[in-house]
Short mmCIF file of C-alpha atoms in Angstrom, two decimals:
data_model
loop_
_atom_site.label_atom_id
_atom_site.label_comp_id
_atom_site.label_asym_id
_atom_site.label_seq_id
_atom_site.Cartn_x
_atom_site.Cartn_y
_atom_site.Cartn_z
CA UNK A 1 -17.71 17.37 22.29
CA UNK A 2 -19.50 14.43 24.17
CA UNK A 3 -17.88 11.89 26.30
CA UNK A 4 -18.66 9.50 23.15
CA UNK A 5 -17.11 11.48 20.75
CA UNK A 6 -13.71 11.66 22.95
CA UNK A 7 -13.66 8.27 24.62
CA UNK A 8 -11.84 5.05 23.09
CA UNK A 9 -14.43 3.63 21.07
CA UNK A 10 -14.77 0.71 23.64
CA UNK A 11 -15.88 3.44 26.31
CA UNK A 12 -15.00 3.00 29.89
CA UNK A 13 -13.39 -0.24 29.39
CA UNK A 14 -9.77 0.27 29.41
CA UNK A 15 -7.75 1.98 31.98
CA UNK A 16 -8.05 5.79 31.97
CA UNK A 17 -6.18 8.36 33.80
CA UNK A 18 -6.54 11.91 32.74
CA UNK A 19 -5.21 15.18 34.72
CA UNK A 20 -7.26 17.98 35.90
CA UNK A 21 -6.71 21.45 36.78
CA UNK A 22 -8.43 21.31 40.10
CA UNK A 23 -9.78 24.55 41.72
CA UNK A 24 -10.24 23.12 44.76
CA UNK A 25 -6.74 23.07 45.71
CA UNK A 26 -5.25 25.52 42.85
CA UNK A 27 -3.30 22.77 41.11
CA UNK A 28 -3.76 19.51 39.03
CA UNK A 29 -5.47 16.50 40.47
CA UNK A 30 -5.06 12.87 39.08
CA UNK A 31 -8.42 11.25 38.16
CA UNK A 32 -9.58 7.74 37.22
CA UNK A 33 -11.59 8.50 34.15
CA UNK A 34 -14.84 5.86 34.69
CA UNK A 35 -18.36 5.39 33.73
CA UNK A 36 -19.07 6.95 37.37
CA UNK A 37 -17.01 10.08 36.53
CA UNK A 38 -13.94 11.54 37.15
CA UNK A 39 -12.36 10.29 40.81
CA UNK A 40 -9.35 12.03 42.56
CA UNK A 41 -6.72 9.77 43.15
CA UNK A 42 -4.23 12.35 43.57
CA UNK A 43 -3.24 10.87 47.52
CA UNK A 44 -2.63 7.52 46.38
CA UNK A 45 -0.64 9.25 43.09
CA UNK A 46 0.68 12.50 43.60
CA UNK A 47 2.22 12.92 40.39
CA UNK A 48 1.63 10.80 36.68
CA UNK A 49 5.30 10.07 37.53
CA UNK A 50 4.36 7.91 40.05
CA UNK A 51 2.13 6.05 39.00
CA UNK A 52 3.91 5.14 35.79
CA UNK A 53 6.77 3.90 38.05
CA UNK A 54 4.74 1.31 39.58
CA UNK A 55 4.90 -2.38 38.25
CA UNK A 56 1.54 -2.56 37.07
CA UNK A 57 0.04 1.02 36.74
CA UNK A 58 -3.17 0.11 35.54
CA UNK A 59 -3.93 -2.51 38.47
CA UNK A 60 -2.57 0.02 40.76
CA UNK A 61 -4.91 2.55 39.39
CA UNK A 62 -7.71 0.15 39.44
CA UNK A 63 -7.27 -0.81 43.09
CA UNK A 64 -8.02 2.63 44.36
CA UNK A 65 -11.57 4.32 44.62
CA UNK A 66 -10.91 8.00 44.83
CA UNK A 67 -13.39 10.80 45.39
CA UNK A 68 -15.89 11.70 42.51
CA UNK A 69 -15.32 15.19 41.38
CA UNK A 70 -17.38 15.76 38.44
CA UNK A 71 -18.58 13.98 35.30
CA UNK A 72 -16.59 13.44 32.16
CA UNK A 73 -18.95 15.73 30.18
CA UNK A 74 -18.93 19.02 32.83
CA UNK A 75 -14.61 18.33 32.88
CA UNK A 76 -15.21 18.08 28.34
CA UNK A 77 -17.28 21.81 28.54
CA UNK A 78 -15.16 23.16 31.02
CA UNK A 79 -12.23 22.34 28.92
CA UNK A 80 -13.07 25.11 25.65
CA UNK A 81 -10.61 27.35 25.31
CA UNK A 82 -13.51 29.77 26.17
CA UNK A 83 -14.49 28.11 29.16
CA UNK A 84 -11.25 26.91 31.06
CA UNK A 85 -10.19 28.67 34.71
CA UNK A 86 -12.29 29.78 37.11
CA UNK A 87 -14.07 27.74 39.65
CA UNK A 88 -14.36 25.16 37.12
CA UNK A 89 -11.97 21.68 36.62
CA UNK A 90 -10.97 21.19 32.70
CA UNK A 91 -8.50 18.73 31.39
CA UNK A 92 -4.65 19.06 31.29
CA UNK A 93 -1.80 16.72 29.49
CA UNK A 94 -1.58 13.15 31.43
CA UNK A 95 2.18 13.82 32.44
CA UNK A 96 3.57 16.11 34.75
CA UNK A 97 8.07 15.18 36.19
CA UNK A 98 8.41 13.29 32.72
CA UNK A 99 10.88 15.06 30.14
CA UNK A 100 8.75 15.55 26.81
CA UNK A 101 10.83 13.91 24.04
CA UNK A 102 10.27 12.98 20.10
CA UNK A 103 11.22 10.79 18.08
CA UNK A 104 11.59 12.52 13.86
CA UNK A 105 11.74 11.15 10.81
CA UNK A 106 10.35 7.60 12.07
CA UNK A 107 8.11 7.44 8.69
CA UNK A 108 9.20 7.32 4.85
CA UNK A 109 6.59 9.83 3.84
CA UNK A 110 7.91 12.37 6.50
CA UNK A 111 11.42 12.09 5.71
CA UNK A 112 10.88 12.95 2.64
CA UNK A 113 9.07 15.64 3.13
CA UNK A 114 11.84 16.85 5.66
CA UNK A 115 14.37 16.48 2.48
CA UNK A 116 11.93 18.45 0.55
CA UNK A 117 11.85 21.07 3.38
CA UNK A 118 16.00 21.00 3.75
CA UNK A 119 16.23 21.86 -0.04
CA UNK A 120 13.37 24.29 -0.19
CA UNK A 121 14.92 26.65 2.59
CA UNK A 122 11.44 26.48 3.89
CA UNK A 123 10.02 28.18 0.79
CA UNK A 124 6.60 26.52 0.29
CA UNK A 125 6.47 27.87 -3.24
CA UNK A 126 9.52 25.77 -3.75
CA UNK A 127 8.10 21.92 -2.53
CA UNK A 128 6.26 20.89 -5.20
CA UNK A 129 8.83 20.71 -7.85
CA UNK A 130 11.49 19.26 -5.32
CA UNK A 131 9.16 16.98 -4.12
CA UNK A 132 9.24 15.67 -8.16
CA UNK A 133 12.28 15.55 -8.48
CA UNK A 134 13.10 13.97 -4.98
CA UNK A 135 10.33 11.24 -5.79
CA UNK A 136 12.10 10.30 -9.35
CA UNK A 137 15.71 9.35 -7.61
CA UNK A 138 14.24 7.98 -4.05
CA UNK A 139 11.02 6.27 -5.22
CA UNK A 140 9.06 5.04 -2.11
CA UNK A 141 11.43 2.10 -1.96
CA UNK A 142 12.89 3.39 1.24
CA UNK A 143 9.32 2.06 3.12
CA UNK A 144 11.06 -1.48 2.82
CA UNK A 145 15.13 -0.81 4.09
CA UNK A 146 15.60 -1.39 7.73
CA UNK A 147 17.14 1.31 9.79
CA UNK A 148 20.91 0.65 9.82
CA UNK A 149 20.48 -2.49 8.17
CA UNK A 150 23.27 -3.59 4.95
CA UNK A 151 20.51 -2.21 2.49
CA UNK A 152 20.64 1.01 4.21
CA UNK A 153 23.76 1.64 4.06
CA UNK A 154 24.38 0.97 -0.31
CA UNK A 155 21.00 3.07 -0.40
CA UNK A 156 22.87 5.87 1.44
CA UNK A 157 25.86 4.99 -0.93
CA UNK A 158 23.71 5.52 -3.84
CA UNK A 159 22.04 8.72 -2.53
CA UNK A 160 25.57 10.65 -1.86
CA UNK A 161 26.75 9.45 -5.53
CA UNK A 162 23.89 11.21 -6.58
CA UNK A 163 23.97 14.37 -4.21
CA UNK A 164 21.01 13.34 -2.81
CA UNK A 165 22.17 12.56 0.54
CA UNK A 166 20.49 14.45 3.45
CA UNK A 167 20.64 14.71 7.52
CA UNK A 168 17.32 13.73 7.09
CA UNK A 169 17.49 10.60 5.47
CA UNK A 170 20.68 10.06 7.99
CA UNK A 171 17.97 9.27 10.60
CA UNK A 172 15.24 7.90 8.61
CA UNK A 173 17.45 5.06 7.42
CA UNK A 174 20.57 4.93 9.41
CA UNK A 175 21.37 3.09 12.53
CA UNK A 176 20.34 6.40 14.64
CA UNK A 177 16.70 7.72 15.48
CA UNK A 178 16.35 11.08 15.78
CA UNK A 179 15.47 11.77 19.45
CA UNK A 180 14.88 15.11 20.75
CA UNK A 181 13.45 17.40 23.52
CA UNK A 182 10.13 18.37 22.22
CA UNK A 183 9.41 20.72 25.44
CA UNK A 184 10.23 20.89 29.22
CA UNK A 185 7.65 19.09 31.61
CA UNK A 186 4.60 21.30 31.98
CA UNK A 187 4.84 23.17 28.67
CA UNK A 188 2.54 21.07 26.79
CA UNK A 189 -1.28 21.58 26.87
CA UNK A 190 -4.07 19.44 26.76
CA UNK A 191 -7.79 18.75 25.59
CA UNK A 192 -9.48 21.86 23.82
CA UNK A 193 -6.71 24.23 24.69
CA UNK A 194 -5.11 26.34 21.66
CA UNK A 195 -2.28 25.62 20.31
CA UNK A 196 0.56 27.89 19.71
CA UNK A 197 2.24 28.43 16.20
CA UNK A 198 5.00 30.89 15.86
CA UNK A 199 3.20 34.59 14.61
CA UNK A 200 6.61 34.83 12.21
CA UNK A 201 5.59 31.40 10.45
CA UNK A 202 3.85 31.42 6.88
CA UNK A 203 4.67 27.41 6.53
CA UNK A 204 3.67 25.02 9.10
CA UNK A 205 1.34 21.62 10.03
CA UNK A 206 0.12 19.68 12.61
CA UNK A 207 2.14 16.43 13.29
CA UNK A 208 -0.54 13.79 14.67
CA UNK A 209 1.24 10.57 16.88
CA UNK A 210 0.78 8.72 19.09
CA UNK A 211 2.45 9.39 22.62
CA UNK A 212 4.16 6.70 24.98
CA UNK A 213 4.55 6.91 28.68
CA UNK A 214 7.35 5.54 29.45
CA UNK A 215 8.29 4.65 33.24
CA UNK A 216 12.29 4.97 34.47
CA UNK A 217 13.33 2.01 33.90
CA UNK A 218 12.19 2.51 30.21
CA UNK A 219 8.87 0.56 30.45
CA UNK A 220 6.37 1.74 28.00
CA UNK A 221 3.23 1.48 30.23
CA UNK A 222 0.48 3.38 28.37
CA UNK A 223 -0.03 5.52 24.93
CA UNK A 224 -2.29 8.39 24.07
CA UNK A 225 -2.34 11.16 21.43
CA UNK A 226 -0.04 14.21 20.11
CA UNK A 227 0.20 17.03 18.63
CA UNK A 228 3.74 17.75 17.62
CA UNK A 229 2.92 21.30 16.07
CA UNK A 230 5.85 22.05 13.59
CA UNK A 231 7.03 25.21 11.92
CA UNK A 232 8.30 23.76 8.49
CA UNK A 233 9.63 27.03 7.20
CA UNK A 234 11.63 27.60 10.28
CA UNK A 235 13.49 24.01 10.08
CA UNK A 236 13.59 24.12 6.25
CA UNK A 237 16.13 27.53 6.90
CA UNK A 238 18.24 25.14 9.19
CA UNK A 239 18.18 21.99 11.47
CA UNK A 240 19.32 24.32 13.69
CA UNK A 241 16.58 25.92 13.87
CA UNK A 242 14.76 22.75 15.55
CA UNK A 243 14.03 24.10 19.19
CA UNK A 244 12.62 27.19 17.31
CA UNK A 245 10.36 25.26 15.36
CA UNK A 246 9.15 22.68 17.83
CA UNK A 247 9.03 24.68 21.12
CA UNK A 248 7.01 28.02 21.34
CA UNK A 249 4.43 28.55 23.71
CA UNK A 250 1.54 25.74 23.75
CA UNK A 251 3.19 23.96 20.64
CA UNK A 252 2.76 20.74 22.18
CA UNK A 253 -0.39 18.68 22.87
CA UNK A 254 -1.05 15.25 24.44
CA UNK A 255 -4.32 13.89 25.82
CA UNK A 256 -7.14 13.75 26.07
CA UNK A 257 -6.19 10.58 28.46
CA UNK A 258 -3.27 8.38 29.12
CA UNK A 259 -4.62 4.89 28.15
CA UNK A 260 -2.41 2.36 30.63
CA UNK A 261 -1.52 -1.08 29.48
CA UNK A 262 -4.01 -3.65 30.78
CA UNK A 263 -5.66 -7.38 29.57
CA UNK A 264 -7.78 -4.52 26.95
CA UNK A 265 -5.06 -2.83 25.42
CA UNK A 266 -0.95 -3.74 24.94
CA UNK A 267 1.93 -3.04 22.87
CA UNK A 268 0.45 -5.24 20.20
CA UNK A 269 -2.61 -3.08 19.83
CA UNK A 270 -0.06 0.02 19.85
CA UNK A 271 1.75 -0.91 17.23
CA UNK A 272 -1.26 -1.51 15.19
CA UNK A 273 -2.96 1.84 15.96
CA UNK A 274 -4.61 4.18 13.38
CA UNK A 275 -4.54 7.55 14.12
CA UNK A 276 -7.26 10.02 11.99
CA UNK A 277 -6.45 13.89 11.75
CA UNK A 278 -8.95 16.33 10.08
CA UNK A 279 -8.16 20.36 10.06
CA UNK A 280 -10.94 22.47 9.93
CA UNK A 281 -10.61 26.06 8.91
CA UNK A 282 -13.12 29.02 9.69
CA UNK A 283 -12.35 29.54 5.82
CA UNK A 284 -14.11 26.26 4.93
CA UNK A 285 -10.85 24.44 4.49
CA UNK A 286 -11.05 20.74 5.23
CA UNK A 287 -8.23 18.33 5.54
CA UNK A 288 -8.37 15.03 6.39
CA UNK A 289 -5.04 12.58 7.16
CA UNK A 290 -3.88 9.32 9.01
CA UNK A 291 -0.71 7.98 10.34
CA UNK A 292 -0.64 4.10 10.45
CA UNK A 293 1.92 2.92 13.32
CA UNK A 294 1.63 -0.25 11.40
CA UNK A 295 4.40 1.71 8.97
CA UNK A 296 6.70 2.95 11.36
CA UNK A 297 10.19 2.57 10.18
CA UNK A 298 11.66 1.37 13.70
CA UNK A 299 9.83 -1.00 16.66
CA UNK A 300 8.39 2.23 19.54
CA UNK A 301 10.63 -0.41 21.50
CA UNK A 302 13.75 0.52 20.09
CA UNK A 303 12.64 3.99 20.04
CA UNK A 304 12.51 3.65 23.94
CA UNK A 305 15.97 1.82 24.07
CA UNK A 306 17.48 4.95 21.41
CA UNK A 307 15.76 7.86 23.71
CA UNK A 308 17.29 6.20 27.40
CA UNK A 309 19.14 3.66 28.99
CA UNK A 310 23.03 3.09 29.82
CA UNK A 311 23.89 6.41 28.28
CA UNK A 312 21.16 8.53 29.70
CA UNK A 313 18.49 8.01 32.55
CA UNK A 314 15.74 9.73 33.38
CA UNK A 315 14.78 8.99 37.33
CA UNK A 316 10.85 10.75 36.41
CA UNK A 317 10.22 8.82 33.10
CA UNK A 318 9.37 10.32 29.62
CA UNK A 319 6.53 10.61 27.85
CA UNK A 320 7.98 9.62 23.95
CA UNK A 321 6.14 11.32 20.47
CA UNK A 322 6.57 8.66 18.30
CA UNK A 323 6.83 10.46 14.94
CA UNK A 324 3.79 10.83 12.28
CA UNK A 325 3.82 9.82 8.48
CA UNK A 326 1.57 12.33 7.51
CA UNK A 327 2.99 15.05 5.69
CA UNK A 328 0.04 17.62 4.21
CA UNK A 329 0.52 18.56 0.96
CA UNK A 330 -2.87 19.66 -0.04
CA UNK A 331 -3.12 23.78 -1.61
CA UNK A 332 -4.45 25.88 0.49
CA UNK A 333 -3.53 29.77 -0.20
CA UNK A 334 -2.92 29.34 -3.78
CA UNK A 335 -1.34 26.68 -6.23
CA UNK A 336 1.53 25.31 -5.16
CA UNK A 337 2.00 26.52 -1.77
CA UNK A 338 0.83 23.48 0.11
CA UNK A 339 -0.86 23.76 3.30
CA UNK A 340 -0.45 25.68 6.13
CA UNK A 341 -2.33 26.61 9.54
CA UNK A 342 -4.59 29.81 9.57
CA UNK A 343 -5.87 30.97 13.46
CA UNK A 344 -8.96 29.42 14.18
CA UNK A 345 -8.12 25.89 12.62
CA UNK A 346 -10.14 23.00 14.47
CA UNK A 347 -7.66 20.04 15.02
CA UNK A 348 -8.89 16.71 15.74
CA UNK A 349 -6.81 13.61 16.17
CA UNK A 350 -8.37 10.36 17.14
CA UNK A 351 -7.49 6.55 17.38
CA UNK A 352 -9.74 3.99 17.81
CA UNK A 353 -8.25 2.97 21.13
CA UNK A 354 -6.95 6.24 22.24
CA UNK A 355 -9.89 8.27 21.98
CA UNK A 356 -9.68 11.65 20.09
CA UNK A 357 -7.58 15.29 21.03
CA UNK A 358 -8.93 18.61 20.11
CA UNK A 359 -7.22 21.88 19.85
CA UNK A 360 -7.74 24.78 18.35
CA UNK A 361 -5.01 26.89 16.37
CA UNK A 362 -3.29 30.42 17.69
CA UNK A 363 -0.04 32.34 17.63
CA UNK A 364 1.76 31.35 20.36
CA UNK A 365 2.00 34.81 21.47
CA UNK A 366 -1.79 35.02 22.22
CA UNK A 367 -1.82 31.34 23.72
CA UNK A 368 -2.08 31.77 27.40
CA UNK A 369 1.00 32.00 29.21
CA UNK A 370 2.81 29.11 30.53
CA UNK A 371 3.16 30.48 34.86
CA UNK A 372 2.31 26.77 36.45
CA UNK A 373 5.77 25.08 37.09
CA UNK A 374 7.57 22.42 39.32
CA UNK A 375 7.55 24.91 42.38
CA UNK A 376 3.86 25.55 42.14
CA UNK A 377 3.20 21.92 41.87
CA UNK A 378 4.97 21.48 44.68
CA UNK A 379 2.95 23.89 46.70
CA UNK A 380 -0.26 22.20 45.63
CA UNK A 381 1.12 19.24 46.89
CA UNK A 382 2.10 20.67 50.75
CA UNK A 383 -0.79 22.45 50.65
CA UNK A 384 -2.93 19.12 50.60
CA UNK A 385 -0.80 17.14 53.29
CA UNK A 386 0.87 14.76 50.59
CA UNK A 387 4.85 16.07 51.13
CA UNK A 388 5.25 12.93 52.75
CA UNK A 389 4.28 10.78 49.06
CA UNK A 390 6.50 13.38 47.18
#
C-alpha cells in the first residue's frame, strides 16, 4: 500500500510515532513518522513507554529532530509479510513495557452476539436460530440502558425471570466492564504482518477497535487501530476458554501508528471515530463492516478508570482495546454457518484519523515465532549507549 492509502486522511499533520524493527542495531527504533520520512528518536525515547509518560507526548515528540532513516513508503514495502527481516526496517506495534489489555462486550451488537455464542457452545450451525430467538426477548433496546444504571438493573431482573440472563450481558449492562489481558507486551504484531488464528478453530472473526495508549498515571495520550482476532467457537465452549481464544501466536494487531493527542486530534475526535473493516478472501469473499465509537456503551474514560487506578497500577502504562460492535454474520461456507476466517484473508481496518492496519490471515502455528522479548530489548538498548535513559 502507499503512504496515502495508510496515513490519516489529513496526512502528515497530526503527531505520528510508529516503531521499527531496525537492522542497524538488531532491535526496534522509535521514529517520528513526517512528510520528510521516518526519523530515529530512539535516544531521546528509548521505549513508547517513555514517551507516553511524559506530560505532553506529542510536544515532546515534536521538539526533537532525530536522524532520517528511510521513507514511509520503503518502511510500507518492507513491511509484507513476504518482505520483512533482513537488512531491511518494516513496521512493528507502537508499544513496547505497556501490558496489552481489552475491554469486551463494550457494544450492544457484540454482546449479543457473545450470548448467541454462550448458548450455541460455539456451534456456528447453531447462531442463526438463537440469534432469533435472542432478538425477540432482548430487542435492541439495550443500545439505550446505561451500564449499572437503575434501568439496568430491572432489565437484568427481567432477563433472569425469563432465563435469559447471561455473563455476557453481566458486563454489557452492569456496573462492571469486562477488562482483560489481551497478550503480554511484545506479543502483538504490527502493519502487514499475519495474523495468527488457532489451526483447531472452524468459527472465528476479526474484532476491529480502536486502541488507547494510556500513560501510568492513566492518561489516555494517543489512539490507533486493533485487531482483536477472536476464536468464537473456542469461547462459545466456555468463558474459560478466554486466554485460549484471544492469545495464540500473532493474534493481536495494533498500528500502523500511534496517533498522540495534539491541537489536531483529542478525546473528542476519539470518541467520534469511525472505524471501516473489509475481509478479503483469495476465494472472492468480500466483507465489509464498521464500528462507530459514537455507540460505545461506556465513556473510553471510564474504561481507563475500570482497567487501573487505586486497585491496580501499572508503572509502564497500557495500551487499552476498546471493544468493537461489529459482529459478522454474513454466510460464508454454506447457509447458516456465518462467517469465518479462511488463510489468506486480506484484513483492512481504517479510521479516518487513524489511518488504516493491514494483516493478512494464518494459523498461528505458521505465524512466525514470537523470540524478541524484554531481555533482547534490553540488549538493543546497551548495545547503543542508552542504559543510562532506561
Amino acid at each position: 500500500m502507499t503512504p496515502e492509502q495508510v496515513l490519516p486522511q489529513d496526512g502528515y499533520r497530526g503527531t505520528l510515532l510508529a516503531r521499527i524493527w531496525d537492522p542497524r542495531h538488531q532491535g526496534p527504533s522509535l521514529v517520528a513518522v513526517r512528510e520528510t520520512g521516518l526519523h530515529d528518536v530512539t535516544a531521546h525515547f528509548p521505549t513508547t513507554s517513555h514517551l507516553y509518560a511524559l506530560p505532553d507526548p506529542a510536544a515532546a515528540l515534536n521538539a526533537v529532530a532525530g536522524e532520517r532513516i528511510a521513507s514511509l513508503a520503503e518502511v510500507l514495502e518492507h513491511s509484507r509479510p513476504d518482505a520483512a527481516g533482513g537488512d531491511r526496517p518494516y513496521l512493528l506495534p507502537p508499544l513496547d513495557l505497556q501490558a496489552v489489555k481489552a475491554a469486551g462486550v463494550t457494544f450492544v451488537v457484540s454482546m449479543l452476539e457473545r450470548v448467541i455464542e454462550e448458548r450455541a457452545r460455539g456451534n456456528a450451525a447453531d447462531a442463526a436460530d438463537i440469534r432469533a430467538r435472542v432478538r425477540q426477548i432482548v430487542g435492541d433496546d439495550l443500545a439505550a440502558l446505561r451500564p449499572g444504571s437503575e434501568q439496568a438493573a430491572e432489565m437484568k431482573r427481567v432477563l433472569v425471570e425469563k432465563g435469559m440472563w447471561s455473563q455476557y450481558l453481566e458486563v454489557g449492562i452492569g456496573p462492571d466492564a469486562e477488562i482483560f489481558t489481551k497478550t503480554t507486551v511484545f506479543a502483538s504484531v504490527g502493519f502487514g504482518a499475519h495474523v495468527g488464528i488457532h489451526p483447531q478453530s472452524v468459527w472465528n472473526n476479526p474484532e476491529p477497535e480502536v486502541v488507547l495508549a494510556v500513560s501510568p498515571d492513566a492518561r489516555i495520550v494517543g489512539a490507533t487501530l486493533g485487531n482483536d482476532v477472536n476464536l468464537r467457537d473456542f469461547e462459545g465452549r466456555s468463558a474459560l476458554l478466554l486466554s485460549k481464544a484471544k492469545d495464540n501466536n500473532a493474534s493481536c494487531s495494533i498500528g500502523p501508528f500511534m496517533r498522540l493527542f495534539d491541537d489536531s486530534f483529542g478525546l473528542d475526535d476519539l470518541r467520534r471515530t469511525e472505524v471501516e473493516m473489509r475481509v478479503e478472501g483469495r476465494d472472492g469473499f468480500v466483507m465489509d463492516g464498521s464500528s462507530s465509537m459514537a455507540q460505545i456503551s461506556r465513556d473510553v474514560t471510564d474504561l481507563v478508570g475500570q482497567a487501573m487506578g487505586a486497585n491496580h497500577q501499572y508503572p509502564d502504562g497500557i495500551v487499552l482495546l476498546t471493544g468493537t460492535m461489529f459482529a459478522p454474520v454474513k454466510d460464508r461456507d454454506g447457509a447458516g454457518q456465518g462467517f469465518t476466517h479462511h488463510r489468506g484473508d486480506l484484513v483492512e481496518i481504517s479510521a479516518p484519523m487513524l489511518g488504516c492496519l493491514v494483516n493478512t490471515v494464518e494459523t498461528s502455528d505458521r505465524c512466525p515465532p514470537w523470540n524478541f522479548g524484554l531481555r533482547q530489548l534490553m540488549r538493543s538498548l546497551v548495545r547503543r549507549g542508552l542504559h543510562d535513559a532506561i
